[in-house]
Every structure is written in structure tokens, then in C-alpha cells.
């Protein structure tokens, strides 16, 4: 989906770093508890430093559900995260995304119409119960579909727990949009390729197998995490003897298999932060976070698994200038870039999100 960001006034692009920092801090002070700034770990340093709370997708949805006293939530992240905050926040809260162009390509890989067609095929072919589970990296209407069809959302932090419970209950799963998170999590739970089926959105002649697969995987992916390859793992192992390779489960299964550890953004942070001085880490996730981990852990060696930067350009769209512009407007009583989800969609999407939060 394309969300158009109007150009912001020229003055915001020419202000000095110091001036912008001062103005942002002053406005934060003035607005006090009326304002909360949430930031995902993949945000630039120049932006994340202003976040009242930072987190991965799970933590940020929990924070949005708890931040009831704030009138404004300024979300430094991508569009689906701001939508989630609007769904989980209270009715009178306003959620603001400083740059409307910050979408997530993976979320846009699952469109409601395609999901309805896939669901129709699955439910007309099989006599077993399927549960639609969508990664939170999805649009509000996909979350709403899951809420309306007995399903729920998940994040990379809680996908293992949620999938384990669903399989224990003897149910089958349609997992979307991220093929890799679905496959890696299912494999961790002991499933094999024979238990899985790869749905292909653009294949109109696709035939489901006769026996119901334990999990049907949508064919979405994160272009940032796809840039790590098994060759990168071989390379860092030869360059840094004793290195620990840790990757996000949005990476391919071949990369996950060759790594030492894999897990959500929060898991990666905890592992690297808790590691002994002198340890060496090659990290397979977004570069802003990897660089921050390196800076915050000077007694360890922390490098990107891919030396050629894996930057999420969408997360990176939120700049200090856009943040100041949004806050300046708020200060003058004007709400710009408000993210609102239609009430009927929000109601069903909240069911899916609440089910996840209960199981987390
Ligand atoms: P988590 O925050 O769940 O680790 O997801 C990473 C990501 O790609 C967010 O867009
Ligand atoms: Fe989307 Fe990947 Fe960027 Fe996360 S890192 S916002 S999944 S493109």
C-alpha cells in the first residue's frame, strides 16, 4: 500500500542537529504526560534517543495497550505498528506516524482479497480445523480477518509459544505473511517440510495436497532479513574464529540452520547484552540495531553478519526532521499524520491482538 507523505516545510531540513534536538526536548517537556513517544529498535539513533519507550513489536504493542494516559502516541516505527497502537489504544488517543511513507513491504504482501481466496480453498478442501495466524507485520484488515475466523496475531517473540499451543490442540495453521518465521518456528517445534505447504499468492492454479498440511505458509518475506545468506555465515566463521552467529527468524531456514542462535529482536538484544566481555558476535538483523549493539557493548566485538549494510529503508524514513515537524504541529494544536483504523476493522483486529496478548 502506498501512503503519501507530503513534503515537510524546507526549514525542517535545514535546521542544525542541535537546534532540532533542543526543540524536540522542549516540546516533550511542554506536552509532558499528554505525549508518549514509542520507538522500534530498528529506528535511527537520531530518533530512538527521544523515545520514552523502545521495544520490539511485541513490547511496543503491550506498551500501546498500557499507555492510556497519553493523549498522543507518536510512533517511531512503521505503518502496521502505528495501526496496532491505534487499535489497542483508547478511543480518545491519537496515534501519529511522523512519516506516512514508512510502510512495511512484508505487510503489503498479504492482501485481504488473496487471503479470502486462500481461506476459501482451505476450508472447502479440508475437514480439519485451521487457525489463521498473522504476524503483526500485516495490515489491520488481515488482522481483522484472523480475529473473525478464530485466529490471532503473533510476533517473532511469541510465535513459538502460540504455534506450540495450537498444534497441541490438534489444530492446523495458515501462517502469514512471513514464510520464514512460519517455517523456522514450525521446524523448531519438530515439524518437517512434509508437514508444510507453500501457498503462492500469484499461482491461480495452485492445488492443495490431499492430506491437510500441519501448516500452510504464505509467501511473504522481509527483504532486509533475506539479505543474509549461508555464505555470510561461512565467511564470518572464517574471519572471526569463535564467533557466535545470531539471527532473526525472518532469515531463511538455511541461514537459521547454520547460525548458533536465532530469535526475536528482543532475544538478540538480551543474548548480546548478557554475553561475557571478549565474546564475538555476528548479528543477522537490521543494521541500526546491530550498530547500536556494537556501540553499547564496547567490551565485545559485534558485527553485522552481512558486511554490506542491511538497512530497513522504511524504518529509516522516520528522521529527526519528521519527528520535529510532527511534534511542532502537535504543540500548535494540530494533529498531522494521524493513523486511524476504521472502527469495524479495529474491533475484529483487536480480538486477534488480544488473543495474542493473553497468550504472551
Ligand atoms: P520484531 O520486532 O518482532 O523482532 O520484528 C522485527 C521486524 O522486522 C519488525 O518490523
Ligand atoms: Fe518490514 Fe522487514 Fe522493515 Fe521489519 S525490517 S519493517 S519486516 S521490511
Short mmCIF file of C-alpha atoms and ligand atoms in Angstrom, two decimals:
data_model
loop_
_atom_site.label_atom_id
_atom_site.label_comp_id
_atom_site.label_asym_id
_atom_site.label_seq_id
_atom_site.Cartn_x
_atom_site.Cartn_y
_atom_site.Cartn_z
CA UNK A 1 0.00 0.00 0.00
CA UNK A 2 1.28 3.49 -0.80
CA UNK A 3 0.91 6.14 1.84
CA UNK A 4 1.93 9.53 0.56
CA UNK A 5 3.92 11.80 2.78
CA UNK A 6 3.55 15.46 1.87
CA UNK A 7 6.93 17.20 1.72
CA UNK A 8 7.61 18.83 5.08
CA UNK A 9 8.48 22.56 5.13
CA UNK A 10 12.02 23.32 3.99
CA UNK A 11 13.00 24.83 7.35
CA UNK A 12 12.98 21.38 8.99
CA UNK A 13 15.53 20.11 6.50
CA UNK A 14 18.00 22.91 7.11
CA UNK A 15 17.96 23.15 10.93
CA UNK A 16 21.10 22.10 12.73
CA UNK A 17 21.18 18.84 14.72
CA UNK A 18 21.50 20.81 17.97
CA UNK A 19 18.55 23.07 17.18
CA UNK A 20 16.35 20.09 16.31
CA UNK A 21 17.35 18.22 19.45
CA UNK A 22 16.64 21.24 21.63
CA UNK A 23 13.23 21.87 20.07
CA UNK A 24 12.18 18.22 20.36
CA UNK A 25 13.22 18.09 24.01
CA UNK A 26 11.43 21.39 24.76
CA UNK A 27 8.18 20.21 23.17
CA UNK A 28 8.38 16.88 25.01
CA UNK A 29 8.76 18.78 28.24
CA UNK A 30 5.86 21.12 27.45
CA UNK A 31 3.48 18.32 26.48
CA UNK A 32 4.53 16.18 29.46
CA UNK A 33 2.33 13.16 30.09
CA UNK A 34 -0.01 14.12 27.21
CA UNK A 35 2.62 12.70 24.85
CA UNK A 36 4.33 9.35 24.67
CA UNK A 37 6.91 8.51 22.00
CA UNK A 38 7.34 4.81 21.20
CA UNK A 39 10.27 3.60 19.10
CA UNK A 40 11.18 0.29 17.49
CA UNK A 41 14.78 -0.89 17.94
CA UNK A 42 15.39 -0.56 14.18
CA UNK A 43 14.99 3.24 14.31
CA UNK A 44 17.95 5.52 13.66
CA UNK A 45 19.95 6.69 16.70
CA UNK A 46 18.97 10.31 16.00
CA UNK A 47 15.31 9.31 16.52
CA UNK A 48 15.34 6.46 19.06
CA UNK A 49 17.04 8.68 21.64
CA UNK A 50 13.77 10.62 22.00
CA UNK A 51 11.64 7.52 22.60
CA UNK A 52 10.06 7.28 26.06
CA UNK A 53 9.96 3.54 25.49
CA UNK A 54 11.71 1.40 22.94
CA UNK A 55 10.90 -2.19 22.13
CA UNK A 56 10.39 -4.91 19.59
CA UNK A 57 6.97 -5.44 18.01
CA UNK A 58 5.57 -7.36 20.97
CA UNK A 59 6.79 -4.93 23.61
CA UNK A 60 5.52 -1.96 21.61
CA UNK A 61 2.04 -3.46 21.29
CA UNK A 62 1.98 -4.12 25.03
CA UNK A 63 3.12 -0.54 25.68
CA UNK A 64 0.47 0.87 23.35
CA UNK A 65 -2.19 -1.15 25.18
CA UNK A 66 -0.99 0.27 28.53
CA UNK A 67 -0.29 3.93 27.61
CA UNK A 68 -3.79 5.11 28.46
CA UNK A 69 -2.99 8.46 29.99
CA UNK A 70 -1.25 9.86 26.91
CA UNK A 71 -3.42 11.88 24.56
CA UNK A 72 -0.91 11.44 21.73
CA UNK A 73 1.19 8.42 20.83
CA UNK A 74 3.93 9.36 18.37
CA UNK A 75 5.07 6.12 16.82
CA UNK A 76 8.62 5.90 15.50
CA UNK A 77 8.28 2.69 13.53
CA UNK A 78 6.30 1.56 10.50
CA UNK A 79 2.67 1.84 9.48
CA UNK A 80 1.38 -1.51 10.80
CA UNK A 81 2.83 -0.70 14.25
CA UNK A 82 1.01 2.63 14.37
CA UNK A 83 -2.20 0.87 13.29
CA UNK A 84 -1.74 -1.64 16.10
CA UNK A 85 -1.28 1.21 18.59
CA UNK A 86 -4.50 2.81 17.34
CA UNK A 87 -6.38 -0.48 17.70
CA UNK A 88 -5.10 -1.18 21.20
CA UNK A 89 -5.14 2.40 22.48
CA UNK A 90 -8.17 4.09 24.00
CA UNK A 91 -10.80 5.76 21.80
CA UNK A 92 -9.71 9.32 22.50
CA UNK A 93 -5.98 8.73 21.88
CA UNK A 94 -4.38 9.92 18.66
CA UNK A 95 -1.60 7.91 17.04
CA UNK A 96 0.85 9.77 14.82
CA UNK A 97 3.38 8.33 12.36
CA UNK A 98 5.93 11.09 11.62
CA UNK A 99 6.45 9.93 8.00
CA UNK A 100 3.48 8.33 6.26
CA UNK A 101 5.82 6.73 3.74
CA UNK A 102 7.11 4.33 6.42
CA UNK A 103 5.23 1.22 5.33
CA UNK A 104 6.39 -2.38 5.61
CA UNK A 105 6.70 -4.23 2.29
CA UNK A 106 6.16 -7.58 4.03
CA UNK A 107 2.84 -6.42 5.48
CA UNK A 108 1.73 -5.43 1.98
CA UNK A 109 2.44 -8.95 0.70
CA UNK A 110 -0.77 -10.22 2.31
CA UNK A 111 -3.85 -8.58 0.83
CA UNK A 112 -7.28 -9.30 2.20
CA UNK A 113 -8.69 -10.49 -1.16
CA UNK A 114 -5.88 -13.01 -1.61
CA UNK A 115 -6.32 -14.21 1.96
CA UNK A 116 -10.07 -14.71 1.44
CA UNK A 117 -9.40 -16.79 -1.66
CA UNK A 118 -6.79 -18.90 0.13
CA UNK A 119 -9.10 -19.41 3.12
CA UNK A 120 -11.97 -20.45 0.84
CA UNK A 121 -9.73 -23.07 -0.81
CA UNK A 122 -8.53 -24.42 2.55
CA UNK A 123 -11.90 -24.60 4.24
CA UNK A 124 -13.64 -26.11 1.23
CA UNK A 125 -10.99 -28.81 0.81
CA UNK A 126 -10.31 -29.98 4.38
CA UNK A 127 -12.41 -31.26 7.24
CA UNK A 128 -9.97 -30.31 9.97
CA UNK A 129 -9.78 -27.04 11.88
CA UNK A 130 -7.35 -24.44 10.52
CA UNK A 131 -6.39 -21.37 12.57
CA UNK A 132 -5.28 -18.25 10.66
CA UNK A 133 -2.28 -16.70 12.40
CA UNK A 134 -0.87 -13.45 11.14
CA UNK A 135 2.46 -11.97 12.12
CA UNK A 136 1.75 -8.46 13.43
CA UNK A 137 3.63 -7.25 10.34
CA UNK A 138 0.32 -7.17 8.48
CA UNK A 139 -2.44 -4.71 7.68
CA UNK A 140 -5.33 -4.12 10.07
CA UNK A 141 -7.81 -5.81 7.73
CA UNK A 142 -5.73 -9.01 7.65
CA UNK A 143 -5.63 -8.96 11.46
CA UNK A 144 -9.40 -8.40 11.45
CA UNK A 145 -9.90 -11.42 9.18
CA UNK A 146 -7.92 -13.56 11.64
CA UNK A 147 -9.94 -12.19 14.57
CA UNK A 148 -13.20 -13.03 12.77
CA UNK A 149 -12.10 -16.57 11.88
CA UNK A 150 -10.96 -17.89 15.25
CA UNK A 151 -7.38 -16.79 14.67
CA UNK A 152 -4.90 -14.40 16.19
CA UNK A 153 -1.74 -12.39 15.66
CA UNK A 154 1.79 -13.25 16.75
CA UNK A 155 5.21 -11.61 16.83
CA UNK A 156 8.63 -13.16 16.48
CA UNK A 157 8.83 -13.22 20.31
CA UNK A 158 5.73 -15.28 20.92
CA UNK A 159 5.31 -17.27 17.68
CA UNK A 160 6.90 -20.42 19.23
CA UNK A 161 4.56 -20.40 22.24
CA UNK A 162 1.46 -19.69 20.15
CA UNK A 163 2.18 -22.28 17.45
CA UNK A 164 3.06 -24.89 20.06
CA UNK A 165 -0.31 -24.42 21.76
CA UNK A 166 -2.29 -24.55 18.50
CA UNK A 167 -0.54 -27.77 17.40
CA UNK A 168 -1.05 -29.26 20.90
CA UNK A 169 -4.78 -28.59 20.48
CA UNK A 170 -4.63 -30.71 17.30
CA UNK A 171 -5.36 -27.76 15.01
CA UNK A 172 -3.72 -26.80 11.73
CA UNK A 173 -2.33 -23.37 10.87
CA UNK A 174 -2.45 -20.92 8.00
CA UNK A 175 0.55 -18.68 8.74
CA UNK A 176 1.03 -15.30 7.11
CA UNK A 177 2.62 -13.16 5.78
CA UNK A 178 6.21 -14.28 6.63
CA UNK A 179 7.05 -17.67 5.19
CA UNK A 180 10.37 -17.77 7.06
CA UNK A 181 9.11 -17.00 10.55
CA UNK A 182 6.44 -19.67 9.99
CA UNK A 183 8.88 -22.28 8.70
CA UNK A 184 11.60 -21.60 11.27
CA UNK A 185 9.14 -21.71 14.17
CA UNK A 186 7.47 -24.89 12.92
CA UNK A 187 10.86 -26.55 12.40
CA UNK A 188 11.86 -25.59 15.97
CA UNK A 189 8.74 -27.41 17.12
CA UNK A 190 9.80 -30.58 15.31
CA UNK A 191 7.79 -30.27 12.09
CA UNK A 192 9.43 -31.22 8.79
CA UNK A 193 9.00 -29.96 5.22
CA UNK A 194 6.43 -32.78 4.71
CA UNK A 195 4.18 -31.16 7.32
CA UNK A 196 4.21 -27.85 5.43
CA UNK A 197 2.75 -26.47 2.24
CA UNK A 198 3.89 -23.32 0.50
CA UNK A 199 0.98 -21.14 -0.67
CA UNK A 200 1.75 -18.95 -3.68
CA UNK A 201 -0.39 -15.86 -3.97
CA UNK A 202 0.09 -15.41 -7.70
CA UNK A 203 -0.47 -19.04 -8.67
CA UNK A 204 -4.14 -19.25 -9.55
CA UNK A 205 -3.83 -22.95 -10.45
CA UNK A 206 -2.26 -23.94 -7.16
CA UNK A 207 -3.51 -27.26 -5.80
CA UNK A 208 -3.56 -28.06 -2.13
CA UNK A 209 -2.29 -31.54 -1.19
CA UNK A 210 -4.85 -34.30 -0.45
CA UNK A 211 -3.90 -34.55 3.21
CA UNK A 212 -4.14 -31.38 5.28
CA UNK A 213 -0.67 -29.98 5.99
CA UNK A 214 0.03 -29.06 9.63
CA UNK A 215 0.95 -25.58 8.45
CA UNK A 216 0.33 -23.64 5.26
CA UNK A 217 2.87 -20.88 4.73
CA UNK A 218 2.06 -17.65 2.90
CA UNK A 219 4.81 -16.49 0.53
CA UNK A 220 5.72 -13.16 2.16
CA UNK A 221 9.19 -12.21 3.28
CA UNK A 222 11.30 -9.37 4.68
CA UNK A 223 13.73 -8.07 2.07
CA UNK A 224 16.08 -6.88 4.81
CA UNK A 225 16.48 -10.26 6.52
CA UNK A 226 16.59 -12.10 3.17
CA UNK A 227 19.91 -10.39 2.50
CA UNK A 228 21.72 -12.73 4.89
CA UNK A 229 22.93 -15.92 3.21
CA UNK A 230 24.61 -19.18 4.33
CA UNK A 231 27.80 -17.88 2.62
CA UNK A 232 27.83 -14.95 5.06
CA UNK A 233 27.81 -17.42 7.96
CA UNK A 234 30.78 -19.31 6.45
CA UNK A 235 32.58 -16.03 5.87
CA UNK A 236 32.25 -14.69 9.44
CA UNK A 237 33.21 -18.06 10.88
CA UNK A 238 36.46 -17.97 8.90
CA UNK A 239 37.11 -14.31 9.67
CA UNK A 240 36.29 -14.41 13.42
CA UNK A 241 37.20 -17.78 14.96
CA UNK A 242 34.92 -18.48 17.92
CA UNK A 243 32.25 -16.07 16.66
CA UNK A 244 28.65 -16.65 17.74
CA UNK A 245 26.21 -16.16 14.90
CA UNK A 246 22.77 -14.95 15.99
CA UNK A 247 19.96 -14.23 13.54
CA UNK A 248 16.34 -13.13 13.41
CA UNK A 249 13.80 -15.81 12.36
CA UNK A 250 12.77 -13.68 9.36
CA UNK A 251 16.02 -15.03 7.81
CA UNK A 252 15.79 -18.11 5.58
CA UNK A 253 15.89 -21.56 7.18
CA UNK A 254 19.29 -22.23 5.56
CA UNK A 255 20.74 -19.25 7.44
CA UNK A 256 18.98 -20.12 10.71
CA UNK A 257 20.26 -23.72 10.46
CA UNK A 258 23.85 -22.54 10.14
CA UNK A 259 23.61 -19.99 12.95
CA UNK A 260 24.26 -20.68 16.65
CA UNK A 261 21.18 -18.90 17.92
CA UNK A 262 18.03 -17.40 16.47
CA UNK A 263 15.22 -15.37 17.94
CA UNK A 264 13.30 -12.11 18.01
CA UNK A 265 14.86 -8.67 18.20
CA UNK A 266 14.41 -8.71 21.97
CA UNK A 267 16.06 -12.15 22.20
CA UNK A 268 19.04 -10.92 20.16
CA UNK A 269 19.48 -7.87 22.38
CA UNK A 270 19.32 -9.97 25.56
CA UNK A 271 21.84 -12.52 24.28
CA UNK A 272 24.41 -9.98 23.13
CA UNK A 273 23.98 -7.71 26.15
CA UNK A 274 24.27 -10.63 28.59
CA UNK A 275 27.33 -12.17 26.91
CA UNK A 276 30.77 -12.06 28.56
CA UNK A 277 33.35 -9.40 27.69
CA UNK A 278 35.62 -10.51 24.87
CA UNK A 279 32.91 -12.51 23.08
CA UNK A 280 32.44 -12.02 19.35
CA UNK A 281 29.02 -11.76 17.70
CA UNK A 282 27.86 -11.69 14.09
CA UNK A 283 24.28 -10.49 14.08
CA UNK A 284 21.77 -11.12 11.30
CA UNK A 285 19.24 -8.34 11.66
CA UNK A 286 18.64 -4.69 10.80
CA UNK A 287 21.80 -2.57 10.78
CA UNK A 288 20.69 0.30 13.05
CA UNK A 289 20.21 -2.21 15.84
CA UNK A 290 23.47 -4.05 15.09
CA UNK A 291 25.44 -0.79 15.16
CA UNK A 292 23.76 0.23 18.42
CA UNK A 293 24.59 -3.13 19.99
CA UNK A 294 28.21 -2.66 18.91
CA UNK A 295 28.30 0.83 20.45
CA UNK A 296 26.62 -0.22 23.70
CA UNK A 297 28.86 -3.29 24.15
CA UNK A 298 32.38 -1.91 23.61
CA UNK A 299 33.97 -4.78 25.55
CA UNK A 300 32.63 -7.24 22.92
CA UNK A 301 33.04 -7.44 19.17
CA UNK A 302 29.66 -7.06 17.46
CA UNK A 303 29.47 -7.05 13.65
CA UNK A 304 26.76 -7.42 11.04
CA UNK A 305 26.50 -10.89 9.55
CA UNK A 306 26.45 -9.16 6.16
CA UNK A 307 29.18 -6.54 5.88
CA UNK A 308 27.13 -4.75 3.23
CA UNK A 309 24.60 -2.98 5.42
CA UNK A 310 21.13 -4.46 5.84
CA UNK A 311 19.12 -1.32 6.39
CA UNK A 312 15.33 -1.18 6.59
CA UNK A 313 14.73 1.88 4.44
CA UNK A 314 11.16 2.03 5.66
CA UNK A 315 12.06 2.21 9.34
CA UNK A 316 14.73 4.70 8.35
CA UNK A 317 12.22 7.08 6.81
CA UNK A 318 11.44 8.43 10.26
CA UNK A 319 14.00 11.19 10.59
CA UNK A 320 14.63 13.74 13.29
CA UNK A 321 13.21 16.41 10.93
CA UNK A 322 9.93 14.49 10.51
CA UNK A 323 9.69 13.92 14.24
CA UNK A 324 10.20 17.61 14.99
CA UNK A 325 7.68 18.59 12.30
CA UNK A 326 5.03 16.28 13.79
CA UNK A 327 5.74 17.49 17.34
CA UNK A 328 5.79 21.17 16.34
CA UNK A 329 2.32 20.72 14.86
CA UNK A 330 1.09 18.96 17.99
CA UNK A 331 2.42 21.77 20.09
CA UNK A 332 0.38 24.20 17.98
CA UNK A 333 -2.70 22.03 18.50
CA UNK A 334 -2.60 20.44 15.01
CA UNK A 335 -2.54 16.68 14.57
CA UNK A 336 -0.69 15.68 11.41
CA UNK A 337 -0.25 12.13 10.06
CA UNK A 338 -2.83 10.58 12.34
CA UNK A 339 -3.23 6.82 11.78
CA UNK A 340 -6.79 5.64 12.23
CA UNK A 341 -8.25 2.21 11.66
CA UNK A 342 -11.95 2.01 10.75
CA UNK A 343 -13.95 1.03 13.88
CA UNK A 344 -15.44 -2.14 12.35
CA UNK A 345 -11.97 -3.33 11.26
CA UNK A 346 -10.39 -2.29 14.57
CA UNK A 347 -12.98 -4.27 16.56
CA UNK A 348 -12.15 -7.56 14.82
CA UNK A 349 -8.40 -6.86 14.68
CA UNK A 350 -8.43 -6.20 18.42
CA UNK A 351 -9.85 -9.67 19.00
CA UNK A 352 -6.82 -11.15 17.20
CA UNK A 353 -4.38 -8.90 19.08
CA UNK A 354 -5.99 -9.51 22.47
CA UNK A 355 -5.81 -13.29 21.94
CA UNK A 356 -2.09 -12.89 21.28
CA UNK A 357 -1.51 -10.65 24.31
CA UNK A 358 -3.30 -13.16 26.53
CA UNK A 359 -1.07 -15.97 25.27
CA UNK A 360 2.19 -13.96 25.54
P1 LIG B 1 10.33 -7.99 15.92
O1 LIG B 1 10.28 -6.61 16.45
O2 LIG B 1 9.11 -8.79 16.31
O3 LIG B 1 11.59 -8.72 16.25
O4 LIG B 1 10.21 -7.90 14.33
C1 LIG B 1 11.25 -7.41 13.58
C2 LIG B 1 10.75 -6.63 12.44
O5 LIG B 1 11.08 -6.88 11.32
C3 LIG B 1 9.86 -5.52 12.70
O6 LIG B 1 9.40 -5.00 11.53
FE1 LIG B 2 9.13 -4.78 7.33
FE2 LIG B 2 11.47 -6.08 7.31
FE3 LIG B 2 11.46 -3.45 7.64
FE4 LIG B 2 10.54 -5.06 9.59
S1 LIG B 2 12.63 -4.93 8.82
S2 LIG B 2 9.57 -3.18 8.82
S3 LIG B 2 9.60 -6.71 8.36
S4 LIG B 2 10.76 -4.57 5.81
#
